[in-house]
mmCIF file of C-alpha atoms in Angstrom:
data_model
loop_
_atom_site.group_PDB
_atom_site.id
_atom_site.type_symbol
_atom_site.label_atom_id
_atom_site.label_comp_id
_atom_site.label_asym_id
_atom_site.label_seq_id
_atom_site.Cartn_x
_atom_site.Cartn_y
_atom_site.Cartn_z
ATOM 1 C CA UNK A 1 75.736 159.346 91.725
ATOM 2 C CA UNK A 2 77.830 156.467 91.677
ATOM 3 C CA UNK A 3 81.285 155.541 91.349
ATOM 4 C CA UNK A 4 83.276 152.731 92.339
ATOM 5 C CA UNK A 5 86.395 154.851 92.943
ATOM 6 C CA UNK A 6 88.904 152.244 93.521
ATOM 7 C CA UNK A 7 90.900 153.349 96.306
ATOM 8 C CA UNK A 8 91.724 157.159 94.961
ATOM 9 C CA UNK A 9 93.676 158.927 96.910
ATOM 10 C CA UNK A 10 92.264 161.842 98.881
ATOM 11 C CA UNK A 11 93.534 164.565 96.632
ATOM 12 C CA UNK A 12 92.179 162.807 93.482
ATOM 13 C CA UNK A 13 88.651 162.189 95.229
ATOM 14 C CA UNK A 14 88.391 166.096 96.135
ATOM 15 C CA UNK A 15 89.482 167.166 92.735
ATOM 16 C CA UNK A 16 87.143 164.918 90.692
ATOM 17 C CA UNK A 17 83.957 165.204 92.848
ATOM 18 C CA UNK A 18 84.313 169.021 92.856
ATOM 19 C CA UNK A 19 84.484 169.264 89.213
ATOM 20 C CA UNK A 20 81.221 166.294 89.215
ATOM 21 C CA UNK A 21 79.647 169.041 91.666
ATOM 22 C CA UNK A 22 80.110 172.115 89.823
ATOM 23 C CA UNK A 23 79.204 170.781 86.453
ATOM 24 C CA UNK A 24 76.112 167.976 87.670
ATOM 25 C CA UNK A 25 75.081 169.575 90.903
ATOM 26 C CA UNK A 26 75.353 166.700 92.510
ATOM 27 C CA UNK A 27 73.474 166.138 95.929
ATOM 28 C CA UNK A 28 73.922 162.539 97.120
ATOM 29 C CA UNK A 29 76.494 160.176 96.001
ATOM 30 C CA UNK A 30 77.524 156.531 96.549
ATOM 31 C CA UNK A 31 81.231 155.853 96.693
ATOM 32 C CA UNK A 32 82.355 151.993 96.511
ATOM 33 C CA UNK A 33 85.861 150.601 97.156
ATOM 34 C CA UNK A 34 87.694 153.897 99.263
ATOM 35 C CA UNK A 35 89.292 151.310 100.793
ATOM 36 C CA UNK A 36 89.281 153.648 104.198
ATOM 37 C CA UNK A 37 87.340 153.376 107.477
ATOM 38 C CA UNK A 38 87.328 155.000 110.448
ATOM 39 C CA UNK A 39 87.541 159.001 111.382
ATOM 40 C CA UNK A 40 89.961 158.966 107.771
ATOM 41 C CA UNK A 41 86.985 158.166 106.007
ATOM 42 C CA UNK A 42 85.126 160.692 107.767
ATOM 43 C CA UNK A 43 87.445 163.345 107.306
ATOM 44 C CA UNK A 44 87.686 162.782 103.631
ATOM 45 C CA UNK A 45 83.711 162.750 103.596
ATOM 46 C CA UNK A 46 83.918 166.087 104.927
ATOM 47 C CA UNK A 47 86.338 167.318 102.790
ATOM 48 C CA UNK A 48 84.176 166.514 99.706
ATOM 49 C CA UNK A 49 81.693 168.838 101.171
ATOM 50 C CA UNK A 50 79.395 166.707 102.325
ATOM 51 C CA UNK A 51 78.142 167.226 105.432
ATOM 52 C CA UNK A 52 76.212 163.635 105.834
ATOM 53 C CA UNK A 53 77.114 159.906 105.552
ATOM 54 C CA UNK A 54 76.779 156.359 105.983
ATOM 55 C CA UNK A 55 79.623 153.868 105.872
ATOM 56 C CA UNK A 56 79.791 150.293 105.345
ATOM 57 C CA UNK A 57 83.271 149.576 106.632
ATOM 58 C CA UNK A 58 86.040 148.458 104.343
ATOM 59 C CA UNK A 59 87.747 145.350 105.598
ATOM 60 C CA UNK A 60 91.610 146.161 105.582
ATOM 61 C CA UNK A 61 92.436 147.488 102.319
ATOM 62 C CA UNK A 62 89.465 145.925 100.481
ATOM 63 C CA UNK A 63 86.021 147.108 99.869
ATOM 64 C CA UNK A 64 83.816 149.907 101.363
ATOM 65 C CA UNK A 65 80.996 151.547 100.328
ATOM 66 C CA UNK A 66 79.834 155.368 101.792
ATOM 67 C CA UNK A 67 76.668 157.152 100.955
ATOM 68 C CA UNK A 68 77.099 160.737 101.325
ATOM 69 C CA UNK A 69 74.993 164.065 101.041
ATOM 70 C CA UNK A 70 74.284 167.371 101.367
ATOM 71 C CA UNK A 71 72.238 170.067 101.700
ATOM 72 C CA UNK A 72 70.879 169.341 104.680
ATOM 73 C CA UNK A 73 67.434 169.582 103.175
ATOM 74 C CA UNK A 74 67.621 166.274 101.390
ATOM 75 C CA UNK A 75 66.869 163.467 103.744
ATOM 76 C CA UNK A 76 67.946 159.787 103.598
ATOM 77 C CA UNK A 77 67.137 157.102 106.833
ATOM 78 C CA UNK A 78 69.394 153.793 106.621
ATOM 79 C CA UNK A 79 66.850 150.720 106.431
ATOM 80 C CA UNK A 80 69.979 147.817 106.238
ATOM 81 C CA UNK A 81 73.496 148.300 105.917
ATOM 82 C CA UNK A 82 75.763 145.060 105.216
ATOM 83 C CA UNK A 83 79.168 144.737 103.414
ATOM 84 C CA UNK A 84 77.995 144.673 100.106
ATOM 85 C CA UNK A 85 75.270 146.835 100.180
ATOM 86 C CA UNK A 86 73.911 150.227 101.668
ATOM 87 C CA UNK A 87 69.911 150.196 101.640
ATOM 88 C CA UNK A 88 68.336 153.582 102.464
ATOM 89 C CA UNK A 89 65.263 155.757 102.259
ATOM 90 C CA UNK A 90 65.532 158.930 100.075
ATOM 91 C CA UNK A 91 63.323 162.226 100.193
ATOM 92 C CA UNK A 92 64.311 164.890 97.741
ATOM 93 C CA UNK A 93 62.918 168.711 98.077
ATOM 94 C CA UNK A 94 59.223 168.470 96.120
ATOM 95 C CA UNK A 95 59.743 165.081 95.029
ATOM 96 C CA UNK A 96 58.371 161.858 96.522
ATOM 97 C CA UNK A 97 60.329 159.358 98.503
ATOM 98 C CA UNK A 98 62.043 156.078 97.154
ATOM 99 C CA UNK A 99 63.771 153.412 98.115
ATOM 100 C CA UNK A 100 67.745 153.160 97.083
ATOM 101 C CA UNK A 101 70.173 150.520 97.664
ATOM 102 C CA UNK A 102 73.909 150.949 96.803
ATOM 103 C CA UNK A 103 75.645 148.008 95.724
ATOM 104 C CA UNK A 104 79.287 146.874 95.799
ATOM 105 C CA UNK A 105 79.204 143.481 95.119
ATOM 106 C CA UNK A 106 82.300 141.235 96.134
ATOM 107 C CA UNK A 107 84.910 140.218 93.704
ATOM 108 C CA UNK A 108 84.572 136.829 95.134
ATOM 109 C CA UNK A 109 81.372 134.434 93.636
ATOM 110 C CA UNK A 110 80.723 132.645 96.384
ATOM 111 C CA UNK A 111 80.506 135.865 98.815
ATOM 112 C CA UNK A 112 78.384 137.503 95.807
ATOM 113 C CA UNK A 113 75.850 134.634 96.155
ATOM 114 C CA UNK A 114 75.241 136.378 99.680
ATOM 115 C CA UNK A 115 74.369 139.871 98.712
ATOM 116 C CA UNK A 116 72.105 137.927 95.607
ATOM 117 C CA UNK A 117 70.079 136.241 98.333
ATOM 118 C CA UNK A 118 70.109 139.320 100.329
ATOM 119 C CA UNK A 119 68.485 141.530 97.605
ATOM 120 C CA UNK A 120 65.951 139.221 96.711
ATOM 121 C CA UNK A 121 64.915 139.091 99.713
ATOM 122 C CA UNK A 122 64.372 143.254 99.435
ATOM 123 C CA UNK A 123 62.937 142.573 96.090
ATOM 124 C CA UNK A 124 60.095 139.921 97.652
ATOM 125 C CA UNK A 125 58.983 142.162 99.982
ATOM 126 C CA UNK A 126 58.969 145.850 97.912
ATOM 127 C CA UNK A 127 55.980 147.477 97.023
ATOM 128 C CA UNK A 128 57.428 151.302 96.966
ATOM 129 C CA UNK A 129 59.584 152.778 94.344
ATOM 130 C CA UNK A 130 63.084 151.145 94.383
ATOM 131 C CA UNK A 131 66.642 151.866 92.568
ATOM 132 C CA UNK A 132 69.684 150.122 93.021
ATOM 133 C CA UNK A 133 73.180 151.188 91.364
ATOM 134 C CA UNK A 134 76.324 150.345 92.245
ATOM 135 C CA UNK A 135 79.095 147.940 91.003
ATOM 136 C CA UNK A 136 77.388 144.372 90.595
ATOM 137 C CA UNK A 137 80.987 142.731 89.536
ATOM 138 C CA UNK A 138 78.675 140.825 87.046
ATOM 139 C CA UNK A 139 77.409 141.099 84.086
ATOM 140 C CA UNK A 140 73.866 139.928 82.616
ATOM 141 C CA UNK A 141 74.934 139.102 79.379
ATOM 142 C CA UNK A 142 77.645 138.585 76.716
ATOM 143 C CA UNK A 143 77.063 141.434 75.259
ATOM 144 C CA UNK A 144 78.199 143.253 78.036
ATOM 145 C CA UNK A 145 81.260 142.339 77.959
ATOM 146 C CA UNK A 146 84.175 143.120 75.024
ATOM 147 C CA UNK A 147 87.656 141.233 74.644
ATOM 148 C CA UNK A 148 89.386 138.601 77.140
ATOM 149 C CA UNK A 149 87.893 135.105 77.133
ATOM 150 C CA UNK A 150 84.139 134.290 76.268
ATOM 151 C CA UNK A 151 81.995 135.251 78.623
ATOM 152 C CA UNK A 152 80.640 132.556 81.183
ATOM 153 C CA UNK A 153 76.853 131.945 80.192
ATOM 154 C CA UNK A 154 76.337 130.443 83.535
ATOM 155 C CA UNK A 155 77.052 132.997 85.403
ATOM 156 C CA UNK A 156 75.733 135.886 82.994
ATOM 157 C CA UNK A 157 72.196 133.567 83.559
ATOM 158 C CA UNK A 158 72.302 133.562 87.676
ATOM 159 C CA UNK A 159 72.837 136.922 87.709
ATOM 160 C CA UNK A 160 69.772 137.814 85.296
ATOM 161 C CA UNK A 161 67.524 135.724 87.355
ATOM 162 C CA UNK A 162 68.632 137.586 90.497
ATOM 163 C CA UNK A 163 67.376 141.013 88.442
ATOM 164 C CA UNK A 164 64.592 138.762 87.274
ATOM 165 C CA UNK A 165 63.219 137.695 91.127
ATOM 166 C CA UNK A 166 63.649 141.658 92.101
ATOM 167 C CA UNK A 167 61.603 142.562 89.435
ATOM 168 C CA UNK A 168 63.964 145.261 88.276
ATOM 169 C CA UNK A 169 65.047 146.580 85.033
ATOM 170 C CA UNK A 170 68.225 148.258 83.707
ATOM 171 C CA UNK A 171 67.755 152.156 83.229
ATOM 172 C CA UNK A 172 70.526 152.079 80.796
ATOM 173 C CA UNK A 173 73.355 154.692 80.497
ATOM 174 C CA UNK A 174 74.111 157.557 77.868
ATOM 175 C CA UNK A 175 78.157 157.721 77.279
ATOM 176 C CA UNK A 176 80.391 154.752 77.965
ATOM 177 C CA UNK A 177 78.675 151.083 76.739
ATOM 178 C CA UNK A 178 81.671 149.367 79.413
ATOM 179 C CA UNK A 179 81.855 150.932 82.557
ATOM 180 C CA UNK A 180 84.964 148.537 83.629
ATOM 181 C CA UNK A 181 88.342 148.726 81.661
ATOM 182 C CA UNK A 182 90.204 145.661 82.571
ATOM 183 C CA UNK A 183 93.705 144.071 82.257
ATOM 184 C CA UNK A 184 95.186 143.176 78.860
ATOM 185 C CA UNK A 185 96.644 139.693 79.160
ATOM 186 C CA UNK A 186 99.288 138.486 76.262
ATOM 187 C CA UNK A 187 97.421 137.397 73.304
ATOM 188 C CA UNK A 188 94.051 138.712 74.161
ATOM 189 C CA UNK A 189 92.077 142.109 73.760
ATOM 190 C CA UNK A 190 91.999 143.879 76.481
ATOM 191 C CA UNK A 191 88.826 143.583 78.666
ATOM 192 C CA UNK A 192 85.824 145.520 79.191
ATOM 193 C CA UNK A 193 82.907 144.952 80.744
ATOM 194 C CA UNK A 194 79.206 146.561 81.749
ATOM 195 C CA UNK A 195 79.994 145.656 85.731
ATOM 196 C CA UNK A 196 78.426 148.987 87.090
ATOM 197 C CA UNK A 197 74.260 149.334 86.514
ATOM 198 C CA UNK A 198 71.592 151.250 87.827
ATOM 199 C CA UNK A 199 68.354 149.160 87.728
ATOM 200 C CA UNK A 200 64.686 149.696 89.194
ATOM 201 C CA UNK A 201 61.100 148.466 89.632
ATOM 202 C CA UNK A 202 58.076 149.536 87.646
ATOM 203 C CA UNK A 203 56.950 151.715 90.780
ATOM 204 C CA UNK A 204 60.227 153.874 90.354
ATOM 205 C CA UNK A 205 60.313 154.193 86.708
ATOM 206 C CA UNK A 206 56.355 155.149 86.314
ATOM 207 C CA UNK A 207 57.111 157.364 89.300
ATOM 208 C CA UNK A 208 60.355 159.141 88.197
ATOM 209 C CA UNK A 209 59.451 158.890 84.039
ATOM 210 C CA UNK A 210 62.019 162.001 82.735
ATOM 211 C CA UNK A 211 65.003 159.913 84.801
ATOM 212 C CA UNK A 212 68.302 159.338 82.823
ATOM 213 C CA UNK A 213 70.994 157.632 83.578
ATOM 214 C CA UNK A 214 74.658 158.828 82.062
ATOM 215 C CA UNK A 215 78.036 156.668 82.184
ATOM 216 C CA UNK A 216 80.866 159.479 82.560
ATOM 217 C CA UNK A 217 84.510 159.119 81.558
ATOM 218 C CA UNK A 218 86.674 157.179 83.770
ATOM 219 C CA UNK A 219 88.848 159.519 86.006
ATOM 220 C CA UNK A 220 91.132 157.959 88.662
ATOM 221 C CA UNK A 221 89.510 154.548 88.315
ATOM 222 C CA UNK A 222 89.084 151.634 86.187
ATOM 223 C CA UNK A 223 85.349 152.147 86.547
ATOM 224 C CA UNK A 224 83.315 155.426 85.318
ATOM 225 C CA UNK A 225 80.869 157.253 87.799
ATOM 226 C CA UNK A 226 77.113 156.466 87.159
ATOM 227 C CA UNK A 227 75.013 159.975 86.703
ATOM 228 C CA UNK A 228 71.075 159.850 87.657
ATOM 229 C CA UNK A 229 69.388 162.803 86.932
ATOM 230 C CA UNK A 230 65.419 162.142 88.330
#
């Protein structure tokens, strides 16, 4: 599961994740933009029922990525960690392993260019199954936006080119078509975008051909949580 929680408070996080885990049996999650670091982050993660974690710290009250998991028979090994992504090797009991990159791309275009280059570098050397999920803070086409000003097609193309360079395709997602609900400005309709995605290379899609992606309803955040079932 991947969820941009937008700094939801501890009580909200605990309540929401308890429901997710009961209903869907979530064993691994990426929590994006918690805006919490250090011992406070570890205390919250333990309170959510996850005994294992990899943390890319928030900067002040901005950003952050937590990869959390439980039970202990799930094995996750850190490969690379940056401000905008955590790249790991994942092994579930009875299943072959795969690479997973949990992404929280910056809201600033210049900073996003850095993570695009990092992801392309990983993609150029990737021969194993690879899945990426998270908040990319960008859309691939005008169809991934509703309301507000028209989509910036040049930016859409740049993001599409990044995914093409990584040789990944979106896995789709049942449920909400638009994963982020934005503000409503005067004289314009409220903005909705498909900022949160799950993408994978051909090797991953062949190995997990029965996998499905579900965009869950927004709770305590302007982003939808995304559930991946292998």
